[in-house]
PDB file of C-alpha atoms in Angstrom:
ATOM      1  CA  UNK A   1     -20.410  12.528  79.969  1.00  0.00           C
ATOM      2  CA  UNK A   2     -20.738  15.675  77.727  1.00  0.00           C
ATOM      3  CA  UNK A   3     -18.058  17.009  79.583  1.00  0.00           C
ATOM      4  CA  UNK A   4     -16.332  14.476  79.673  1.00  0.00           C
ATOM      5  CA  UNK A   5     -16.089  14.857  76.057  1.00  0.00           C
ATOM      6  CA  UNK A   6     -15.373  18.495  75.618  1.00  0.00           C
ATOM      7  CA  UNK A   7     -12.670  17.561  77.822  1.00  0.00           C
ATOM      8  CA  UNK A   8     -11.139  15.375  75.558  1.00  0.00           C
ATOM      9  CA  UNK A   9     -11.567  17.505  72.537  1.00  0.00           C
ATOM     10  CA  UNK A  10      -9.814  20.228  74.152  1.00  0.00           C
ATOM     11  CA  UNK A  11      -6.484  17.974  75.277  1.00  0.00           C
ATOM     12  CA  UNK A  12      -6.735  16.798  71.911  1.00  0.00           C
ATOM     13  CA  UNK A  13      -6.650  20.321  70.339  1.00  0.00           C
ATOM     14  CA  UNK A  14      -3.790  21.417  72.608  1.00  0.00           C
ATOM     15  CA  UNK A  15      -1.542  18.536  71.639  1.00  0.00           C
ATOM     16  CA  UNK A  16      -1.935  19.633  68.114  1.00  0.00           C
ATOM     17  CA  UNK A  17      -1.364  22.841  68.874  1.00  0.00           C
ATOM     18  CA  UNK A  18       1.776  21.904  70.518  1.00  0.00           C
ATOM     19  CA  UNK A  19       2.740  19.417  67.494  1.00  0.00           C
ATOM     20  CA  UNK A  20       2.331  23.097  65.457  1.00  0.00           C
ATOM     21  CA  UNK A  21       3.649  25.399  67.793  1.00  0.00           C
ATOM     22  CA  UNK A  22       6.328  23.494  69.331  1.00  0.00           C
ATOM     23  CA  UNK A  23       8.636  22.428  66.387  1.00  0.00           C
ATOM     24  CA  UNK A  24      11.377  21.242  67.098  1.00  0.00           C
ATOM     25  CA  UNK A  25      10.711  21.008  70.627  1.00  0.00           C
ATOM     26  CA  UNK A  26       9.318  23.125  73.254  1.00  0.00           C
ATOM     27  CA  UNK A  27      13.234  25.088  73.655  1.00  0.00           C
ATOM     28  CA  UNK A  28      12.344  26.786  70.580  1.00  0.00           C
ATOM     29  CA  UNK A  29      11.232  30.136  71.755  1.00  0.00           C
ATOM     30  CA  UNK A  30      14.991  30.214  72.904  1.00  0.00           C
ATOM     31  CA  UNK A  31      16.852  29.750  69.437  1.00  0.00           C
ATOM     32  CA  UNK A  32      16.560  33.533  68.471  1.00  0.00           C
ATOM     33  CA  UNK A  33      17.568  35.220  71.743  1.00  0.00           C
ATOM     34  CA  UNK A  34      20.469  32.106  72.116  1.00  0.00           C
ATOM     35  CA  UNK A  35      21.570  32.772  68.534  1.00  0.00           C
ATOM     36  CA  UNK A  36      22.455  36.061  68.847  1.00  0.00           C
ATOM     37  CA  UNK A  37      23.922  35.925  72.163  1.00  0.00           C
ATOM     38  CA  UNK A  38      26.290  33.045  70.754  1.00  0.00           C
ATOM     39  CA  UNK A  39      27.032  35.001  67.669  1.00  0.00           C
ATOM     40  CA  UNK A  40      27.794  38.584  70.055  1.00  0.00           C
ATOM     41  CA  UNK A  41      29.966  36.166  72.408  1.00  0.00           C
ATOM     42  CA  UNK A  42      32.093  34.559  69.636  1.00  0.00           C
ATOM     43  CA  UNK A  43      32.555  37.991  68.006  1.00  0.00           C
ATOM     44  CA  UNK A  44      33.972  39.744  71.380  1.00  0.00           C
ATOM     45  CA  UNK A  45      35.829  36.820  72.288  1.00  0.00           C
ATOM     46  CA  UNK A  46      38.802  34.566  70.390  1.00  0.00           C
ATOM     47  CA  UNK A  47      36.403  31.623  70.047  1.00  0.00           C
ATOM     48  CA  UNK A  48      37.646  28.606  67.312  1.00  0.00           C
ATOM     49  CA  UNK A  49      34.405  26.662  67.465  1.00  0.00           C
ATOM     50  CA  UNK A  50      30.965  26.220  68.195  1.00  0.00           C
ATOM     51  CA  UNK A  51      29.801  23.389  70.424  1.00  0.00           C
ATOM     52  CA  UNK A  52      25.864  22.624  70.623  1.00  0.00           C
ATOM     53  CA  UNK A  53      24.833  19.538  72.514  1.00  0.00           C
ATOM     54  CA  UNK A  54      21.712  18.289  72.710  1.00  0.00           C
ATOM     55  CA  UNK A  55      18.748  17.225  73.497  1.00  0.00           C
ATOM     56  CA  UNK A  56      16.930  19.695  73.216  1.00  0.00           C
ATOM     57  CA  UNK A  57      17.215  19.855  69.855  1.00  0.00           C
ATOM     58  CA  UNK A  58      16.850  23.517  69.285  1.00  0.00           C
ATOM     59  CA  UNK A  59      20.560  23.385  70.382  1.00  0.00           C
ATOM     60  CA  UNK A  60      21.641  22.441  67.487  1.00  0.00           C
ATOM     61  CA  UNK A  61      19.597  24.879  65.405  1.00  0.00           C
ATOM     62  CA  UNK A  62      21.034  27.522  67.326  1.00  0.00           C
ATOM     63  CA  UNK A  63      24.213  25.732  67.122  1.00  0.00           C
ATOM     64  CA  UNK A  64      23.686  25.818  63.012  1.00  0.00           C
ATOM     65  CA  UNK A  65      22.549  29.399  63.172  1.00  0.00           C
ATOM     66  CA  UNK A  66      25.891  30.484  65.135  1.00  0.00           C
ATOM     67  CA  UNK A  67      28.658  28.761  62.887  1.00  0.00           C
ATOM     68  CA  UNK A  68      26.926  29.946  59.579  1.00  0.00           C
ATOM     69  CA  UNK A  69      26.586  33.584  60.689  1.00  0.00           C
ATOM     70  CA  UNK A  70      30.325  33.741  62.455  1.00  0.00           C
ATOM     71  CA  UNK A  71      31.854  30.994  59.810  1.00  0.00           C
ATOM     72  CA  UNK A  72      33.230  28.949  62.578  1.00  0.00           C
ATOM     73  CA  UNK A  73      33.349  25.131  62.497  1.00  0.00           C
ATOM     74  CA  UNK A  74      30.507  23.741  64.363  1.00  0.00           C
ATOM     75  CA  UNK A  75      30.520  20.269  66.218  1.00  0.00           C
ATOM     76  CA  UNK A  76      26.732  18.523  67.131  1.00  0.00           C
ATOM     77  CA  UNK A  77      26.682  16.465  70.029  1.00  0.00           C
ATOM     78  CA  UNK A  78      24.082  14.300  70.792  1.00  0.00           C
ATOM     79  CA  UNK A  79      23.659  12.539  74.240  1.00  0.00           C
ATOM     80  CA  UNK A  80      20.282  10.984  72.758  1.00  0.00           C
ATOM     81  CA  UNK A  81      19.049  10.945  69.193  1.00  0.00           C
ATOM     82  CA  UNK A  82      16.608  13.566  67.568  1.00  0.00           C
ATOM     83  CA  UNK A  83      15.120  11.268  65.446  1.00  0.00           C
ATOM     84  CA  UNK A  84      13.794   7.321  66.048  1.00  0.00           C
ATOM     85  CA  UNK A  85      13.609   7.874  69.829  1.00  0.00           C
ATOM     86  CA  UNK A  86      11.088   5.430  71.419  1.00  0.00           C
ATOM     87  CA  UNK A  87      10.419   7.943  74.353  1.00  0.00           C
ATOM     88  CA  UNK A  88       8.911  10.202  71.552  1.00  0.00           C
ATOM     89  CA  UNK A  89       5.369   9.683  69.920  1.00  0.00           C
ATOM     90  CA  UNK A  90       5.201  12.643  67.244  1.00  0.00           C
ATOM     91  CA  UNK A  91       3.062  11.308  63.944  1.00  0.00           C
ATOM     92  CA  UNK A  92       4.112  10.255  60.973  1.00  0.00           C
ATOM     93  CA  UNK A  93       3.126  13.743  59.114  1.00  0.00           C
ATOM     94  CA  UNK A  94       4.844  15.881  61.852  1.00  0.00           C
ATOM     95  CA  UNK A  95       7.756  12.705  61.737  1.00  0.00           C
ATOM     96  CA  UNK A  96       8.782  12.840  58.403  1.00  0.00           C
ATOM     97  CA  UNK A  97       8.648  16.967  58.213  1.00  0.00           C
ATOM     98  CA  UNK A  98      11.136  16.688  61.240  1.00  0.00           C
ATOM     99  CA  UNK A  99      12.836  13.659  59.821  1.00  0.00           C
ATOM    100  CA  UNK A 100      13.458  16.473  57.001  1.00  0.00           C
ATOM    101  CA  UNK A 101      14.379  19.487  58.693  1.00  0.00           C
ATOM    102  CA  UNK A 102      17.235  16.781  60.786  1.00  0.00           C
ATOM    103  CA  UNK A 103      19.097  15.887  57.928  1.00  0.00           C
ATOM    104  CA  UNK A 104      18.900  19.545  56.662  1.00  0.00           C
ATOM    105  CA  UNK A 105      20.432  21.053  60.086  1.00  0.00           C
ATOM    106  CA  UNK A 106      22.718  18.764  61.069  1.00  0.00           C
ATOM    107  CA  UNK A 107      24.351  18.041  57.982  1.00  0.00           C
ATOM    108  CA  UNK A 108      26.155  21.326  58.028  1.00  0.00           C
ATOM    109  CA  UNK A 109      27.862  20.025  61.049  1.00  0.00           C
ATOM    110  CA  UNK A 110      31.609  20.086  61.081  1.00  0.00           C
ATOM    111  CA  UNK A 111      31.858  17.250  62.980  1.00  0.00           C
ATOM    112  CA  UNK A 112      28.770  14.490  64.818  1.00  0.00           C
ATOM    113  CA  UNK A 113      29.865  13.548  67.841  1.00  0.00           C
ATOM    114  CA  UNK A 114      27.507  10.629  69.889  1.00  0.00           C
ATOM    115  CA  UNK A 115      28.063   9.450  73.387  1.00  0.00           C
ATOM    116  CA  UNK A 116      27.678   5.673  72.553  1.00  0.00           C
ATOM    117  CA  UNK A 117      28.560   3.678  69.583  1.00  0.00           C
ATOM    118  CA  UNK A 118      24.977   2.585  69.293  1.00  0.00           C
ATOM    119  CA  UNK A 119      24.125   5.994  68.717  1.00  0.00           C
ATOM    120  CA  UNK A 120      26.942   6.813  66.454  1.00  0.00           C
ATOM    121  CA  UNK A 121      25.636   4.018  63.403  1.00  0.00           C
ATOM    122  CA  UNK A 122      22.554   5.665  63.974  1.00  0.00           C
ATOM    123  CA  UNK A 123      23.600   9.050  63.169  1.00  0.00           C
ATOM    124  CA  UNK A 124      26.150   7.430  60.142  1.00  0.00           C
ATOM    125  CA  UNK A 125      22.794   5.911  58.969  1.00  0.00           C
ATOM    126  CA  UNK A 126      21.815   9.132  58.267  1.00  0.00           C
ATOM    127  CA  UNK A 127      24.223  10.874  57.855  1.00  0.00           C
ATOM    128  CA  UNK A 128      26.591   8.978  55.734  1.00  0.00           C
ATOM    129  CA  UNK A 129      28.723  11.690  54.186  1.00  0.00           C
ATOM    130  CA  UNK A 130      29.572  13.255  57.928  1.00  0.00           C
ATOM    131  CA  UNK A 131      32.354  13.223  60.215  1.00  0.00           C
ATOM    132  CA  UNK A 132      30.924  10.977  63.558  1.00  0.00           C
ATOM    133  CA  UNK A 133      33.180  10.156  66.623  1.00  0.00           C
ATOM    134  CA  UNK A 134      32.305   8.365  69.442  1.00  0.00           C
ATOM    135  CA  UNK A 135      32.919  10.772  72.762  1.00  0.00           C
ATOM    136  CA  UNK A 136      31.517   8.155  75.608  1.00  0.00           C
ATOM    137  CA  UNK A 137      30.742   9.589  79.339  1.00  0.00           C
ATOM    138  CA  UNK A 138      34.282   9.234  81.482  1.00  0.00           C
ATOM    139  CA  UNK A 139      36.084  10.690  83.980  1.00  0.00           C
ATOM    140  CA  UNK A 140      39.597  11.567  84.741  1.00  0.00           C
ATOM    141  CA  UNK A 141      40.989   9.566  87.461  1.00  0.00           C
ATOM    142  CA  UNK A 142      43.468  12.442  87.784  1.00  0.00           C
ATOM    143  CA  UNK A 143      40.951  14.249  89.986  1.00  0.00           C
ATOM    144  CA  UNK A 144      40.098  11.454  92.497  1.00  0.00           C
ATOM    145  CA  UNK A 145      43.923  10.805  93.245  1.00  0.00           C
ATOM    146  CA  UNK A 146      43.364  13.460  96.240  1.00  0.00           C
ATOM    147  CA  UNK A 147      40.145  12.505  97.782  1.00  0.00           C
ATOM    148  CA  UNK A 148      41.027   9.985 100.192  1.00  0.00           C
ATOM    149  CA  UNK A 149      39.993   6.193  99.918  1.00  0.00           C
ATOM    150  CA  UNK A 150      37.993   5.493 103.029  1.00  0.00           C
ATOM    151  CA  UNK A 151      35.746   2.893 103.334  1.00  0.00           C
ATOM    152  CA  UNK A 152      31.855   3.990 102.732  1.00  0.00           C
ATOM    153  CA  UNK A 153      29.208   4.244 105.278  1.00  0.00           C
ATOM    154  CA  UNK A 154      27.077   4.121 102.329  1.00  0.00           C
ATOM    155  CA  UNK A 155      25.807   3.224  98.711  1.00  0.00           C
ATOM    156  CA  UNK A 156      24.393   6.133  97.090  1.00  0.00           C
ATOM    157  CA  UNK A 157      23.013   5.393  93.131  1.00  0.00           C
ATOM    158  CA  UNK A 158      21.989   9.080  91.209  1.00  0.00           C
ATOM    159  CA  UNK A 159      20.170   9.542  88.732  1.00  0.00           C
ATOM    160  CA  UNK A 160      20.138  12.835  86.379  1.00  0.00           C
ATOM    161  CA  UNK A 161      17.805  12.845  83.754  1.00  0.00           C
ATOM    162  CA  UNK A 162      14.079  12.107  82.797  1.00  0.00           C
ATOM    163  CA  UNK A 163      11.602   9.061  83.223  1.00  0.00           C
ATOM    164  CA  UNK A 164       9.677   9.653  80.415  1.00  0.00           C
ATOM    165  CA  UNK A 165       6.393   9.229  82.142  1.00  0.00           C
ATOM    166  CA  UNK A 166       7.839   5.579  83.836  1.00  0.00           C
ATOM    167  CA  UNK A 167       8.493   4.308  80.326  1.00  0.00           C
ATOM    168  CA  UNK A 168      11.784   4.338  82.440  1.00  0.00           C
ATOM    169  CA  UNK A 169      11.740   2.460  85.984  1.00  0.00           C
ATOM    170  CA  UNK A 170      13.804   1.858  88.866  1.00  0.00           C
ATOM    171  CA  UNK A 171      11.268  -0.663  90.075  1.00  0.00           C
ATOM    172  CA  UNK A 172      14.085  -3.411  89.944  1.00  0.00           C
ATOM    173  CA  UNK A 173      16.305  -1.521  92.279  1.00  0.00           C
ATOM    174  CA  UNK A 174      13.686  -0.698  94.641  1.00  0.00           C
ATOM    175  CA  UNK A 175      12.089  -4.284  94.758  1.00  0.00           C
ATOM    176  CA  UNK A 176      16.202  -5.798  95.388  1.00  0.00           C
ATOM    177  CA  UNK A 177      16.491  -3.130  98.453  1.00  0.00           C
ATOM    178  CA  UNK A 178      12.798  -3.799 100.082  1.00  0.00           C
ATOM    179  CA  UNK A 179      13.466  -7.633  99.376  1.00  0.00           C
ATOM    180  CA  UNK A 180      16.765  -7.094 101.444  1.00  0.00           C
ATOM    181  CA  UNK A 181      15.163  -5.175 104.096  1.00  0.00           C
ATOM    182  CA  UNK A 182      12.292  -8.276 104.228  1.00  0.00           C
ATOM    183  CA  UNK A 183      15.427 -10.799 104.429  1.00  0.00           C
ATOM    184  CA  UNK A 184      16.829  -7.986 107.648  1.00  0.00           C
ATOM    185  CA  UNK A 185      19.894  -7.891 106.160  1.00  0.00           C
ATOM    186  CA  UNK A 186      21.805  -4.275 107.414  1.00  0.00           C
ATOM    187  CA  UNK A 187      22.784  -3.608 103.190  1.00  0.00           C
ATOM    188  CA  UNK A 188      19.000  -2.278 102.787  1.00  0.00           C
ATOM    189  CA  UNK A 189      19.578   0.345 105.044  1.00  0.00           C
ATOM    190  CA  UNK A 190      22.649   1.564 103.754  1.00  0.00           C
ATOM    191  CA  UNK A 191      21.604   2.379 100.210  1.00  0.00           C
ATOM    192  CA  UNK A 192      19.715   5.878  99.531  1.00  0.00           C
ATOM    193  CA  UNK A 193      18.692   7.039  95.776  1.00  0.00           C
ATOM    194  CA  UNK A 194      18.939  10.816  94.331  1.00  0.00           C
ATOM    195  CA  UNK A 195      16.942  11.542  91.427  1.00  0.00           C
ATOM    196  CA  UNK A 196      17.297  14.847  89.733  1.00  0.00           C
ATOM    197  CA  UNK A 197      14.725  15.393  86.450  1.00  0.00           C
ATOM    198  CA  UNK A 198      11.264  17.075  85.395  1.00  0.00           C
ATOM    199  CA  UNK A 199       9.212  13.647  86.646  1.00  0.00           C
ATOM    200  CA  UNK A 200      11.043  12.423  89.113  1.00  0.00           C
ATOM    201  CA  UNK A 201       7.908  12.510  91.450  1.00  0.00           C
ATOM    202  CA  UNK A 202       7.552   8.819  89.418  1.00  0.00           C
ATOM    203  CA  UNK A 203      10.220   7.504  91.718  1.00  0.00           C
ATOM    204  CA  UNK A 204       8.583   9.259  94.782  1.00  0.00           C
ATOM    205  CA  UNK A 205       5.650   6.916  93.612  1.00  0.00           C
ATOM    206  CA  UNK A 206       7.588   3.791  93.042  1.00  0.00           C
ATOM    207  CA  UNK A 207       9.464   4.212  96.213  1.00  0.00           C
ATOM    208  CA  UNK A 208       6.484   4.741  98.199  1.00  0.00           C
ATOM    209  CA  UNK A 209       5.226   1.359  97.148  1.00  0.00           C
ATOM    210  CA  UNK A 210       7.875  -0.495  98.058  1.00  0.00           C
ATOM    211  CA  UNK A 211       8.361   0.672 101.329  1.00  0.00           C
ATOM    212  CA  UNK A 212      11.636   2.551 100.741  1.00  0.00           C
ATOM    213  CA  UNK A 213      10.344   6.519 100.562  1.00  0.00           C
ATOM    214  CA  UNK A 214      13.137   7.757 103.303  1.00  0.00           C
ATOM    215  CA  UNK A 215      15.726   6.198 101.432  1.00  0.00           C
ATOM    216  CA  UNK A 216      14.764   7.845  97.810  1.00  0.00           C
ATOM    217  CA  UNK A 217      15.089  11.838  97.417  1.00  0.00           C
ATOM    218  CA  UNK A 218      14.019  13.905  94.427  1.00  0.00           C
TER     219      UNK A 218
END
């Protein structure tokens, strides 16, 4: 029991160490070295502006540190939000210091630019006096015009990103593909996951439990 305890005490000490130490994010030993090597880049070369895109969000401090040292305009792109996540549990002291610190970087933005509407009221919530457009995930159908259109052997679903700890599940796909392969019918074996992120072991786990392992790689 007692060390059960000093156990505890020290995982609690290291996450406040990390809420100290790692502010804004655990990227931010990289803002110096980044910073300069931005600012040395856009000096050698004929650069007209300075794109940071985050998360992490120590992109777009370096991206901040870059346009005021060169005086190029800088545009902040967010493919999820810094602030109000619900995959992030930081305090509400350490919130509203980086709730601060937010509106103080990004705010010298140039431009906002969010991959979803959603996220772009967000960001105008905040940020009412910027420039935010709306630059959703696409593709040009240009570059598919040469790849022929055969019919697939297959049904491949990938996934690029994080799980947050399962907060994030593909549960519901797994059950629909071991419920197939209880009904025999040949879709089951035709569809294979790819997940590609820090956790993705998660899936391993999930995949494992529904009977579908060689079909899922990480």
């Amino acid at each position: 029991s007692r060390i059960l305890d000093s156990l505890r005490r020290q995982r609690r000490l290291i996450e406040s160490l990390k809420h100290v130490l790692h502010f804004p994010d655990s990227a931010n030993l990289w803002i110096g070295g980044a910073a300069i090597a931005a600012v040395r880049r856009a000096r050698q070369k004929r650069v007209s502006v300075i794109l940071s895109s985050a998360m992490p969000a120590s992109t777009h401090v370096v991206g901040a540190l870059v346009s005021h040292a060169t005086g190029l305009p800088w545009v902040a792109d967010f493919r999820d939000p810094w602030i109000g996540s619900r995959y992030r549990s930081i305090g509400r002291i350490r919130g509203r210091i980086e709730d601060r610190f937010e509106r103080m970087i990004v705010n010298r933005a140039t431009v906002i630019t969010a991959v979803s509407p959603h996220l772009a009221a967000s960001l105008a919530a905040r940020h009412p006096r910027a420039r935010i457009e709306v630059v959703e995930n696409a593709f040009d159908p240009a570059s598919w015009e040469a790849i022929p259109n055969e019919s697939p052997a297959g049904f491949h679903l990938c996934y690029t990103g994080t799980l947050y700890g399962g907060q994030r599940s593909p549960s519901p796909f797994f059950a629909a593909v071991a419920a197939l392969q209880a009904e025999g019918d040949p879709v089951a074996g035709c569809v294979h996951f790819h997940f590609y992120g820090a956790d993705s072991h998660i899936a391993e786990a999930e995949a494992r439990r529904y009977g579908i392992a060689a079909q899922v790689s990480c």
